[in-house]
PDB file of C-alpha atoms in Angstrom:
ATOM      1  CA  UNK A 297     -10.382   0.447   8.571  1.00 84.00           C
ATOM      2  CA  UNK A 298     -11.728   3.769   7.044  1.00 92.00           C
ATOM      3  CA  UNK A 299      -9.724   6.798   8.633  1.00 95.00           C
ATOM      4  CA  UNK A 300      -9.729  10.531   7.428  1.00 97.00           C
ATOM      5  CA  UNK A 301      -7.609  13.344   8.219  1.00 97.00           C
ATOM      6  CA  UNK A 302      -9.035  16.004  10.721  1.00 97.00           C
ATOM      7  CA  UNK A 303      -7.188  19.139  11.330  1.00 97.00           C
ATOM      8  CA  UNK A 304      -7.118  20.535  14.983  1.00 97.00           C
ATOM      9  CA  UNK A 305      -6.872  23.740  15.544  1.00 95.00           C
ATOM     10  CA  UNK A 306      -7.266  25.460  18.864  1.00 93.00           C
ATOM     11  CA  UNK A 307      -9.956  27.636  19.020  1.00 87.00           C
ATOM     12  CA  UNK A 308     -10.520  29.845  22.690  1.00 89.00           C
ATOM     13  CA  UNK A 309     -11.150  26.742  25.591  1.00 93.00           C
ATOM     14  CA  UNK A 310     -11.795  24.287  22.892  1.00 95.00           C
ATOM     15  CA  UNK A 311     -10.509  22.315  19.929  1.00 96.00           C
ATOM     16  CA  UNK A 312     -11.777  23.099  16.512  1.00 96.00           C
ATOM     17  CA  UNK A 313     -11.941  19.761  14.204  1.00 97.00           C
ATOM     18  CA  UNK A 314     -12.698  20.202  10.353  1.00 97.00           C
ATOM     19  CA  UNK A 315     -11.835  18.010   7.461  1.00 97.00           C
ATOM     20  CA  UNK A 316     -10.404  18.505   4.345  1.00 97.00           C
ATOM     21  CA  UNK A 317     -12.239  15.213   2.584  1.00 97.00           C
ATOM     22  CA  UNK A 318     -15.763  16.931   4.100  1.00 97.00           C
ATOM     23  CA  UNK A 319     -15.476  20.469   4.194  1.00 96.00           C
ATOM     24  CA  UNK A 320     -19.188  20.018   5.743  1.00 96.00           C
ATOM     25  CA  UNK A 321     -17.657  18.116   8.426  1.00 96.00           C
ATOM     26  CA  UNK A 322     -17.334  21.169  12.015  1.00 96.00           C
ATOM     27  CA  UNK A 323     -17.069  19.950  15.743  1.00 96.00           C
ATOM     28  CA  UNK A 324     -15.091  20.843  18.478  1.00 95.00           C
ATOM     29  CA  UNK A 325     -13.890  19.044  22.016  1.00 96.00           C
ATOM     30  CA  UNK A 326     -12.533  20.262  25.064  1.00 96.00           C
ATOM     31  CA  UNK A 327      -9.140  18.477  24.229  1.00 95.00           C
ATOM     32  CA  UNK A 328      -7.695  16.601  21.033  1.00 95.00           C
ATOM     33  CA  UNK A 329      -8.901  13.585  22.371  1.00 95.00           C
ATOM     34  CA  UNK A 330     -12.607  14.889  22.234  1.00 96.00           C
ATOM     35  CA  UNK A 331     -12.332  16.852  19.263  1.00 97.00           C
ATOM     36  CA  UNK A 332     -11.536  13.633  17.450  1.00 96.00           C
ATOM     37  CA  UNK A 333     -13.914  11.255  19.316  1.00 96.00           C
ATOM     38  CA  UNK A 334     -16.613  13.963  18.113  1.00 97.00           C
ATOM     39  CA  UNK A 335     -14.975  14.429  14.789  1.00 97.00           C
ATOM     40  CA  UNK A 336     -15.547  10.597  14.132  1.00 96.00           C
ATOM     41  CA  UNK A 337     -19.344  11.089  14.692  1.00 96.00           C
ATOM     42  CA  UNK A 338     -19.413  13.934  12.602  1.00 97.00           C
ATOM     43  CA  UNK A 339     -17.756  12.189   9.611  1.00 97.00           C
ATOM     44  CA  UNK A 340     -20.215   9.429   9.990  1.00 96.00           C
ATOM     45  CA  UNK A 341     -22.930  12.011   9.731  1.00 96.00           C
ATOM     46  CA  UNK A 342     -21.488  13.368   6.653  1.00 97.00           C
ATOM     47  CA  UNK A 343     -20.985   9.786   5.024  1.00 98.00           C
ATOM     48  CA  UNK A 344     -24.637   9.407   6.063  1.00 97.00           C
ATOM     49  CA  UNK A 345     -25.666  12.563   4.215  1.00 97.00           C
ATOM     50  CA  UNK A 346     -23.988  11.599   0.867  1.00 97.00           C
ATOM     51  CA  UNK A 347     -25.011   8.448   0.733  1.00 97.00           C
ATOM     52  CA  UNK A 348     -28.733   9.538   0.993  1.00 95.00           C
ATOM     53  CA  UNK A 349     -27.970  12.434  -1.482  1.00 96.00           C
ATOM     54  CA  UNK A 350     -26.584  10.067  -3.872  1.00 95.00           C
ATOM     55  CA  UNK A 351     -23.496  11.885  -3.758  1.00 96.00           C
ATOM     56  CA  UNK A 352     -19.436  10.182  -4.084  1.00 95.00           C
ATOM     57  CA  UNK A 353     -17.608   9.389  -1.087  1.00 97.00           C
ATOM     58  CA  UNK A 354     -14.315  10.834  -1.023  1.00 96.00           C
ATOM     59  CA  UNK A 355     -11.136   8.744  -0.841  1.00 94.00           C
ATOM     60  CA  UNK A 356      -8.730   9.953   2.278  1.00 96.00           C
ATOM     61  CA  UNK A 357      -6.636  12.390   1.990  1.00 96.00           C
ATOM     62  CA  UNK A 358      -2.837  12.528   4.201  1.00 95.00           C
ATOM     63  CA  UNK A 359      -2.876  13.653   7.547  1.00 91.00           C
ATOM     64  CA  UNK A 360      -1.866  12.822  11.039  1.00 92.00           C
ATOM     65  CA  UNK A 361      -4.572  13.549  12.952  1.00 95.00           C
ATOM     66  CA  UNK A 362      -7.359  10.889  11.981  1.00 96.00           C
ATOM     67  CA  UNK A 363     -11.050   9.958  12.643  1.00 96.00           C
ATOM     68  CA  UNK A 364     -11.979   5.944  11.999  1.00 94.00           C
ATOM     69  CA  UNK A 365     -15.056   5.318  11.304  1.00 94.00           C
ATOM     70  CA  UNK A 366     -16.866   2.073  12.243  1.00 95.00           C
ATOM     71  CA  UNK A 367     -16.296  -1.443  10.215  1.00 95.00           C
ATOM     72  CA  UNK A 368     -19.860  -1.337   9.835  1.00 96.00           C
ATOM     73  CA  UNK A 369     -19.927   1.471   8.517  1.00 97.00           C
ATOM     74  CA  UNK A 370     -16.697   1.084   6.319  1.00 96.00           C
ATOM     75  CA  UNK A 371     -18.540  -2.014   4.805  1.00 97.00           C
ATOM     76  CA  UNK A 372     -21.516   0.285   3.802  1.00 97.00           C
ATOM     77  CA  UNK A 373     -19.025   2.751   2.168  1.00 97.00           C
ATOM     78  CA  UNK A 374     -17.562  -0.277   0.124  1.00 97.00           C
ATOM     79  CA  UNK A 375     -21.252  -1.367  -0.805  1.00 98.00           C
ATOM     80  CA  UNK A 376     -22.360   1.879  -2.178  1.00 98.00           C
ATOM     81  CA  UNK A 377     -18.749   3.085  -4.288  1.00 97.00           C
ATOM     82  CA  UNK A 378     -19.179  -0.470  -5.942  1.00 97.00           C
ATOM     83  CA  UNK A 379     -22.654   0.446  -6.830  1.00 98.00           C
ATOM     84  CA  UNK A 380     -21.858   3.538  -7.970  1.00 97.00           C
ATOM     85  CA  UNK A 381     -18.621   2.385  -9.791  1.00 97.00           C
ATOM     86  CA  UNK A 382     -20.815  -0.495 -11.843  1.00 97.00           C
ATOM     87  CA  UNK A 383     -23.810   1.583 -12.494  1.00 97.00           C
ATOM     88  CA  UNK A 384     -26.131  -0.028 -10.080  1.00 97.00           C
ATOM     89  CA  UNK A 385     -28.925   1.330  -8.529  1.00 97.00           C
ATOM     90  CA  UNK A 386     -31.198   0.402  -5.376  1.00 97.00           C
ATOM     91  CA  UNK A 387     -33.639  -1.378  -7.326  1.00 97.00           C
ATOM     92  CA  UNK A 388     -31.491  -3.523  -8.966  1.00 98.00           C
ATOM     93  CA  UNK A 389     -29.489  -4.628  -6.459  1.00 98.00           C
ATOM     94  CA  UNK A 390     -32.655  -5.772  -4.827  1.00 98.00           C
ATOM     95  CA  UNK A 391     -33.789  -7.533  -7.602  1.00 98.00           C
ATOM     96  CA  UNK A 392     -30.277  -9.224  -7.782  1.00 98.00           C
ATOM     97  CA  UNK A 393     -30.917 -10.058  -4.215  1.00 98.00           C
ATOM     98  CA  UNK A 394     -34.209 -11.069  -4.223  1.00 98.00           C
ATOM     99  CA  UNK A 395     -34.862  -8.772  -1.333  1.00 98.00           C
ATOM    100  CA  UNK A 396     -37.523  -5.820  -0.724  1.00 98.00           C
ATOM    101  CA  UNK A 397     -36.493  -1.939  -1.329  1.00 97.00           C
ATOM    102  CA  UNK A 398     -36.589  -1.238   2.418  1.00 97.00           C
ATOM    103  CA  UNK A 399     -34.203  -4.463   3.117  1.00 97.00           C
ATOM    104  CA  UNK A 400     -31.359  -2.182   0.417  1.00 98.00           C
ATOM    105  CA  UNK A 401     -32.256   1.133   1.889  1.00 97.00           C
ATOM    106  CA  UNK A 402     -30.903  -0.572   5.586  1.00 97.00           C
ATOM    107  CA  UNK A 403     -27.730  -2.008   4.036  1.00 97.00           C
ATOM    108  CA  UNK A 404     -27.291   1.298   2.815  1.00 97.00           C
ATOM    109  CA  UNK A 405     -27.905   2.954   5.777  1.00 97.00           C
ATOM    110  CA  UNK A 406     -25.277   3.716   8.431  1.00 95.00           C
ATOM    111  CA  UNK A 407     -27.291   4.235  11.191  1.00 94.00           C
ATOM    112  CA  UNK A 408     -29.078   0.830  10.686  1.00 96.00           C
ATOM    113  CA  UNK A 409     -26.880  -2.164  12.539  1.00 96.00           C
ATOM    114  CA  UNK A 410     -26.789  -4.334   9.768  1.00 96.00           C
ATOM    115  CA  UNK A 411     -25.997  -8.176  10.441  1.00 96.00           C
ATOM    116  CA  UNK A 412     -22.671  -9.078   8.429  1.00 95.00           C
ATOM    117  CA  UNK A 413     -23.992 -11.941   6.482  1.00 96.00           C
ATOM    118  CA  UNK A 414     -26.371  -9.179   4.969  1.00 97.00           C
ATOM    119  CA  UNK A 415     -23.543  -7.066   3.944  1.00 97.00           C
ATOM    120  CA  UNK A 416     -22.098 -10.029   2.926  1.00 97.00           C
ATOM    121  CA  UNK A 417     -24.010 -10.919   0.626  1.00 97.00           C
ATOM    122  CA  UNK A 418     -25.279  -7.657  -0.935  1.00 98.00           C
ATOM    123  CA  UNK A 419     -21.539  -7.119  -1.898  1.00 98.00           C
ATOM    124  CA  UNK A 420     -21.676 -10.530  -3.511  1.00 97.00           C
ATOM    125  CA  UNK A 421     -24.150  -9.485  -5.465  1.00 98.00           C
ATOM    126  CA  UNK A 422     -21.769  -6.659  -7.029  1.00 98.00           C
ATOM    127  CA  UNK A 423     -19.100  -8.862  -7.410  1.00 97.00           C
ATOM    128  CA  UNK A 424     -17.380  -8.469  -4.511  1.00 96.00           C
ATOM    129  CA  UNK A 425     -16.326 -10.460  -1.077  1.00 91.00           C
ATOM    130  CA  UNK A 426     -15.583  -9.628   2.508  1.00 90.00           C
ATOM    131  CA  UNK A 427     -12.189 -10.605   3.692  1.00 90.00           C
ATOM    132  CA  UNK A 428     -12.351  -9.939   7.429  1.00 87.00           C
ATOM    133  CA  UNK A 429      -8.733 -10.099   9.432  1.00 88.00           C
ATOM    134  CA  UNK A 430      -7.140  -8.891  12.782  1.00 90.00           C
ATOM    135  CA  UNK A 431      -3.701  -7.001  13.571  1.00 87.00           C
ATOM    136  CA  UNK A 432      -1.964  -6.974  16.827  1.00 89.00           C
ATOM    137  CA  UNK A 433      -2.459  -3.396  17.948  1.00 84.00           C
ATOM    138  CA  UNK A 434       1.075  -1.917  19.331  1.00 79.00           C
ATOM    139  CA  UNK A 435      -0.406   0.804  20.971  1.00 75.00           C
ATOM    140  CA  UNK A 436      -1.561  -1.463  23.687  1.00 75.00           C
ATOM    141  CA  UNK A 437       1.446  -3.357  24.228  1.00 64.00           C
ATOM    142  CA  UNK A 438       2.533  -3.080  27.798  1.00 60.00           C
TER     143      UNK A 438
END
């Protein structure tokens, strides 16, 4: 799970949401509850952006209030920091893939609904594995 801190702030009827990882990141919501739901699509907007500018990805910072992004998009986030970390760029990971540009420019891509096996195996191909597992969430305990 890859979860920032959003700061709330009330703001006339509504609920301002910024971030101090993505000062780019601005929404609001009728409640807290909306201002976060929205806040989540923001941040993957802004993850989205950086990626395509070739820009880092920041780590998260403390905070209460928090906005998850998806797995699938988590995964992506992984993918591109360990390219970025070992120096490699779009065209070689496709070479050490064997696959065409376009087929790196979707795993990259967090609006494209990559298949896991993909992602899979493009972080093999930087040295790294997926480890997928599942916690009991307490929240829902009755």
């Amino acid at each position: 799970m890859l979860s920032y801190p959003i700061n709330l702030e009330a703001d006339d009827a509504t609920v301002l949401a910024t971030s101090p990882d993505y000062p780019e990141l601005s929404t609001f919501g009728e409640d807290r509850t909306e201002a976060l739901a929205r806040a989540a699509d923001a941040l993957e907007e802004a993850i989205a952006a950086r990626i395509h500018r070739g820009e880092g990805i920041p780590s998260p910072s403390a905070g209460d209030d928090r906005a998850v992004v998806p797995t699938l998009t988590a995964i992506k986030v992984i993918l591109y920091q360990g390219m970025r970390e070992q120096g490699i760029g779009k065209a070689e990971l496709a070479r050490r893939l064997g696959w065409h540009l376009p087929q790196v420019d979707r795993v990259l891509d967090v609006r494209h609904r990559s298949r896991l096996d993909r992602m899979d195996a493009a972080l093999g191909a930087i040295g790294r594995h997926l480890e997928v597992s599942a916690k009991e969430d307490s929240s829902l305990a009755a």
